[in-house]
mmCIF file with all atom_site columns, C-alpha atoms in Angstrom:
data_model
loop_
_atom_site.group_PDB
_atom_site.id
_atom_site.type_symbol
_atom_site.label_atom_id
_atom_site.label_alt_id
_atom_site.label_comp_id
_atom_site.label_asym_id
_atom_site.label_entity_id
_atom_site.label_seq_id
_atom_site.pdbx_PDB_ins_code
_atom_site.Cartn_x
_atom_site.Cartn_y
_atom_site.Cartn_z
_atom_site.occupancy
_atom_site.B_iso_or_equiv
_atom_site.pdbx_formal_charge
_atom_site.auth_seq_id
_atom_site.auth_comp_id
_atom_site.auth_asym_id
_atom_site.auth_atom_id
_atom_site.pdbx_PDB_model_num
ATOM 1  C CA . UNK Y 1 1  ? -28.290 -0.524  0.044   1.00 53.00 ? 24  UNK Y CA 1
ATOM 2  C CA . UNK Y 1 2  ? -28.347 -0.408  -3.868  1.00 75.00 ? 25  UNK Y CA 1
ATOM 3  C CA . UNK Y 1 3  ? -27.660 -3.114  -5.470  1.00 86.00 ? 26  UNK Y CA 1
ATOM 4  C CA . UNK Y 1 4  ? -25.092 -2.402  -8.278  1.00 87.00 ? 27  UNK Y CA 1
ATOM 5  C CA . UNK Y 1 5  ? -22.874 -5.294  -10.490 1.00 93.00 ? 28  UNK Y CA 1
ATOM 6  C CA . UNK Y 1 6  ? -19.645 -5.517  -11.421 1.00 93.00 ? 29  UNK Y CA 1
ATOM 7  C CA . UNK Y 1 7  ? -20.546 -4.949  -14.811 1.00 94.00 ? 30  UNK Y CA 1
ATOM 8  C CA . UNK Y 1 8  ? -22.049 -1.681  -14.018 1.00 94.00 ? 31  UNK Y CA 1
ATOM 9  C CA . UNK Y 1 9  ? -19.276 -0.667  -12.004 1.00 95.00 ? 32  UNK Y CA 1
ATOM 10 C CA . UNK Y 1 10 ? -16.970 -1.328  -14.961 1.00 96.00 ? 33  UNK Y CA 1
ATOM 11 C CA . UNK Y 1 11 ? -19.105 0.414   -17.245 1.00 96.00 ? 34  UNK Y CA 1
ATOM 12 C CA . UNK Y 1 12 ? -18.777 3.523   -15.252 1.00 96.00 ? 35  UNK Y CA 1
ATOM 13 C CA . UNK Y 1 13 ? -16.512 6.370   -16.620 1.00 97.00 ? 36  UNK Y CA 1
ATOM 14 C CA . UNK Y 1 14 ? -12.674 5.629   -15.288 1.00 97.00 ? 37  UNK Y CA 1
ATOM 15 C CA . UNK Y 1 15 ? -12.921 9.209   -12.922 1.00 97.00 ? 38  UNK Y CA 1
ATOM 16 C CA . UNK Y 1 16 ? -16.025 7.430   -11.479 1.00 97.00 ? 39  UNK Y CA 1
ATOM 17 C CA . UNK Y 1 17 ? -14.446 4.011   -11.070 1.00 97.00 ? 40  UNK Y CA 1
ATOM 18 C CA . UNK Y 1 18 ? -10.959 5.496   -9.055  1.00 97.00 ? 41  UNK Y CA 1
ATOM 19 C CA . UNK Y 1 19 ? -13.383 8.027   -6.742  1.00 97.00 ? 42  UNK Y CA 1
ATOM 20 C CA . UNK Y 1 20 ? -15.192 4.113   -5.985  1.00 96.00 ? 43  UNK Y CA 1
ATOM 21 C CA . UNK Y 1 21 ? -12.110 2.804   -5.386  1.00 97.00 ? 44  UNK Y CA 1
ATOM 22 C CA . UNK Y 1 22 ? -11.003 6.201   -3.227  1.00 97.00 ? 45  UNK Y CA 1
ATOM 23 C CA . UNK Y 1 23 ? -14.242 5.335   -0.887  1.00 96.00 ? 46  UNK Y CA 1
ATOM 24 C CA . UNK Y 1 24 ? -14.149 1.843   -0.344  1.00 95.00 ? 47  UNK Y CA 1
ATOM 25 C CA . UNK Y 1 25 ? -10.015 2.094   0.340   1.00 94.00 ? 48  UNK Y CA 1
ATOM 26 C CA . UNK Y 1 26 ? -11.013 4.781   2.784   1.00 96.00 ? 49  UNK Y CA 1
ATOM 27 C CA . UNK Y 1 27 ? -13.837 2.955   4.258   1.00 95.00 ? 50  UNK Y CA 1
ATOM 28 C CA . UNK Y 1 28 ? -11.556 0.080   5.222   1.00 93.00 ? 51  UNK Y CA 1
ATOM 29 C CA . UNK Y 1 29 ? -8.410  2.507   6.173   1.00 91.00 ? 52  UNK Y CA 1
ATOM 30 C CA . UNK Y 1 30 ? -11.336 3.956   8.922   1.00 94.00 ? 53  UNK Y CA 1
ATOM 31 C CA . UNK Y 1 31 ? -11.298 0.322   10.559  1.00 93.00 ? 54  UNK Y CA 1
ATOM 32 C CA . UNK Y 1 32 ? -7.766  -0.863  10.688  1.00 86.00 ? 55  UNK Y CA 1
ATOM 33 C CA . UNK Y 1 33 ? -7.963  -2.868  13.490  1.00 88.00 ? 56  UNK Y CA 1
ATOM 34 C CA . UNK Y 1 34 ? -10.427 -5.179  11.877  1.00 90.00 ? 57  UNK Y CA 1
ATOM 35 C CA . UNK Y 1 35 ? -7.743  -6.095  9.528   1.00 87.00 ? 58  UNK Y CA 1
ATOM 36 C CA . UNK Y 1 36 ? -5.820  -9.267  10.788  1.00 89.00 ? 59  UNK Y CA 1
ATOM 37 C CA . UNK Y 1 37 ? -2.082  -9.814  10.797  1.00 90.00 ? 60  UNK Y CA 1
ATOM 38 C CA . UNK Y 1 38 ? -0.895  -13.286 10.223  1.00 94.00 ? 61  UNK Y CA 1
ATOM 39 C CA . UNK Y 1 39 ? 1.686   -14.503 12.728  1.00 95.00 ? 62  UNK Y CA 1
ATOM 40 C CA . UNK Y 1 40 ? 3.951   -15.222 9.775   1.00 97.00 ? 63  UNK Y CA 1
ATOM 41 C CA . UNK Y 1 41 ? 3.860   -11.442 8.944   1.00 95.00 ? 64  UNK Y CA 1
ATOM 42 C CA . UNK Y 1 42 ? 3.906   -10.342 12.502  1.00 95.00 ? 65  UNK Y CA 1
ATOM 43 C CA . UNK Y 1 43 ? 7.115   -12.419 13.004  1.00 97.00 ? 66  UNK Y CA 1
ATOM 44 C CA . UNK Y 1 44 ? 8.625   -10.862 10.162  1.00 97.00 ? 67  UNK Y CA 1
ATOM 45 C CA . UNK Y 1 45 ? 7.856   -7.120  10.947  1.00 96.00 ? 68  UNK Y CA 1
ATOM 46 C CA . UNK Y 1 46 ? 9.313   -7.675  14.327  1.00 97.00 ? 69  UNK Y CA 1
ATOM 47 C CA . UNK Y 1 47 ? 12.851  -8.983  12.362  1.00 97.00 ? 70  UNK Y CA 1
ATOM 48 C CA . UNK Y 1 48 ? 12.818  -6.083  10.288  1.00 94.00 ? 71  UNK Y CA 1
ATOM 49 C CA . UNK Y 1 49 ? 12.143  -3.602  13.908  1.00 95.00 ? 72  UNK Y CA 1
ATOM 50 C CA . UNK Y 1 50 ? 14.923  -5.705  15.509  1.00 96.00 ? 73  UNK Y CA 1
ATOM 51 C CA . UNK Y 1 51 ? 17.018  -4.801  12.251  1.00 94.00 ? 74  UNK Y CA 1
ATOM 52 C CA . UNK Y 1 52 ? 16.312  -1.352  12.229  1.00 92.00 ? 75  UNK Y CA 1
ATOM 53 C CA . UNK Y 1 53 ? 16.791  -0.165  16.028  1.00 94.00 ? 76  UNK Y CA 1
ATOM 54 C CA . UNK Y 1 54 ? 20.390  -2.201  15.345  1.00 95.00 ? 77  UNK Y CA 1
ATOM 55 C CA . UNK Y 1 55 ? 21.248  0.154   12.287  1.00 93.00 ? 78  UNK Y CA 1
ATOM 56 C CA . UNK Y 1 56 ? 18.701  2.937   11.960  1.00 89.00 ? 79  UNK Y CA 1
ATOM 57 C CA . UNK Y 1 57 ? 20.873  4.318   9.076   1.00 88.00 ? 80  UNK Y CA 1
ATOM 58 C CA . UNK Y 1 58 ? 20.715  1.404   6.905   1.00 89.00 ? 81  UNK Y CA 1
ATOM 59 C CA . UNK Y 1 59 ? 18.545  1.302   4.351   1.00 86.00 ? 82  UNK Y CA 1
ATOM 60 C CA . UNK Y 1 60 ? 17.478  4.597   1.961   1.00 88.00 ? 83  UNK Y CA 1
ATOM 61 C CA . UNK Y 1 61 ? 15.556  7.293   2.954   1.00 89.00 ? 84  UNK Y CA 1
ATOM 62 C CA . UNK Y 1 62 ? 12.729  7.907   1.665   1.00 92.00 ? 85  UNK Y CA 1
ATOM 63 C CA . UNK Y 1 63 ? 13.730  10.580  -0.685  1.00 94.00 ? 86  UNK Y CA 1
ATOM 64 C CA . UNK Y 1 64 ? 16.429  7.810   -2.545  1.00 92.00 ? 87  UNK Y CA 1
ATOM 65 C CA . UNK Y 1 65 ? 13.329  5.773   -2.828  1.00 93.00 ? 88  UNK Y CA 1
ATOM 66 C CA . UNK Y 1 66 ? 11.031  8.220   -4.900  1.00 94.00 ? 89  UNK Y CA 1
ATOM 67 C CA . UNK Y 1 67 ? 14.040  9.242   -6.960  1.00 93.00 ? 90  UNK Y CA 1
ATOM 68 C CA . UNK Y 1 68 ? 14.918  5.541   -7.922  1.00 92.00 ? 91  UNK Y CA 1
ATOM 69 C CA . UNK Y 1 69 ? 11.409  5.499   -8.162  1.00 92.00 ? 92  UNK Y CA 1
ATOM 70 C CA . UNK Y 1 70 ? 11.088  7.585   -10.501 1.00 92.00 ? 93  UNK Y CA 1
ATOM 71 C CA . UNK Y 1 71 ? 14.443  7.400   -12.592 1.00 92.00 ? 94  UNK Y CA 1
ATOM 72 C CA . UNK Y 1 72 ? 13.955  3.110   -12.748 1.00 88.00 ? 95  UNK Y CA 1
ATOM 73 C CA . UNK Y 1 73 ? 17.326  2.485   -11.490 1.00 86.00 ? 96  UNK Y CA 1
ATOM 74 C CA . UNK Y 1 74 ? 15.491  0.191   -8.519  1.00 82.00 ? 97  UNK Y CA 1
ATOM 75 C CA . UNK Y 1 75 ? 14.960  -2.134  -11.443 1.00 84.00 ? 98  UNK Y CA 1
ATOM 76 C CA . UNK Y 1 76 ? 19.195  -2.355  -12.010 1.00 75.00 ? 99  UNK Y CA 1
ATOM 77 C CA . UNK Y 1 77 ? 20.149  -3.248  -8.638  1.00 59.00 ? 100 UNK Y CA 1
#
């Protein structure tokens, strides 16, 4: 394995420095299941099922989202 530092990595042209980033985000997407879940977060994900098989329609899809996204309005409400 080369050894590289963080300096040299940030010395690197910014194309270079986002294809890095593109690899290592990639190398850990690979291996998800090494990635823990705390109980607090797998309490609240289960809420926020229970929520959503009791109203599937609540909520915005996921067009609304890139639109407000992309207009700002999510920062007005």
């Amino acid at each position: 394995m080369n050894n590289i530092s963080i300096t040299d990595i940030l010395e690197l042209p910014v194309q270079e420095r986002i294809r890095l980033v593109e690899l290592i985000w990639d190398s850990v997407a690979a291996v998800p299941e090494a990635l823990e879940v705390s109980p607090e977060l797998k309490a609240e994900l289960e809420l926020r099922m229970i929520e959503f098989e009791k109203n599937p329609e609540a909520g915005y899809s996921w067009d609304q989202v890139k639109s407000r996204l992309k207009d700002g309005s999510w920062r007005t409400t």
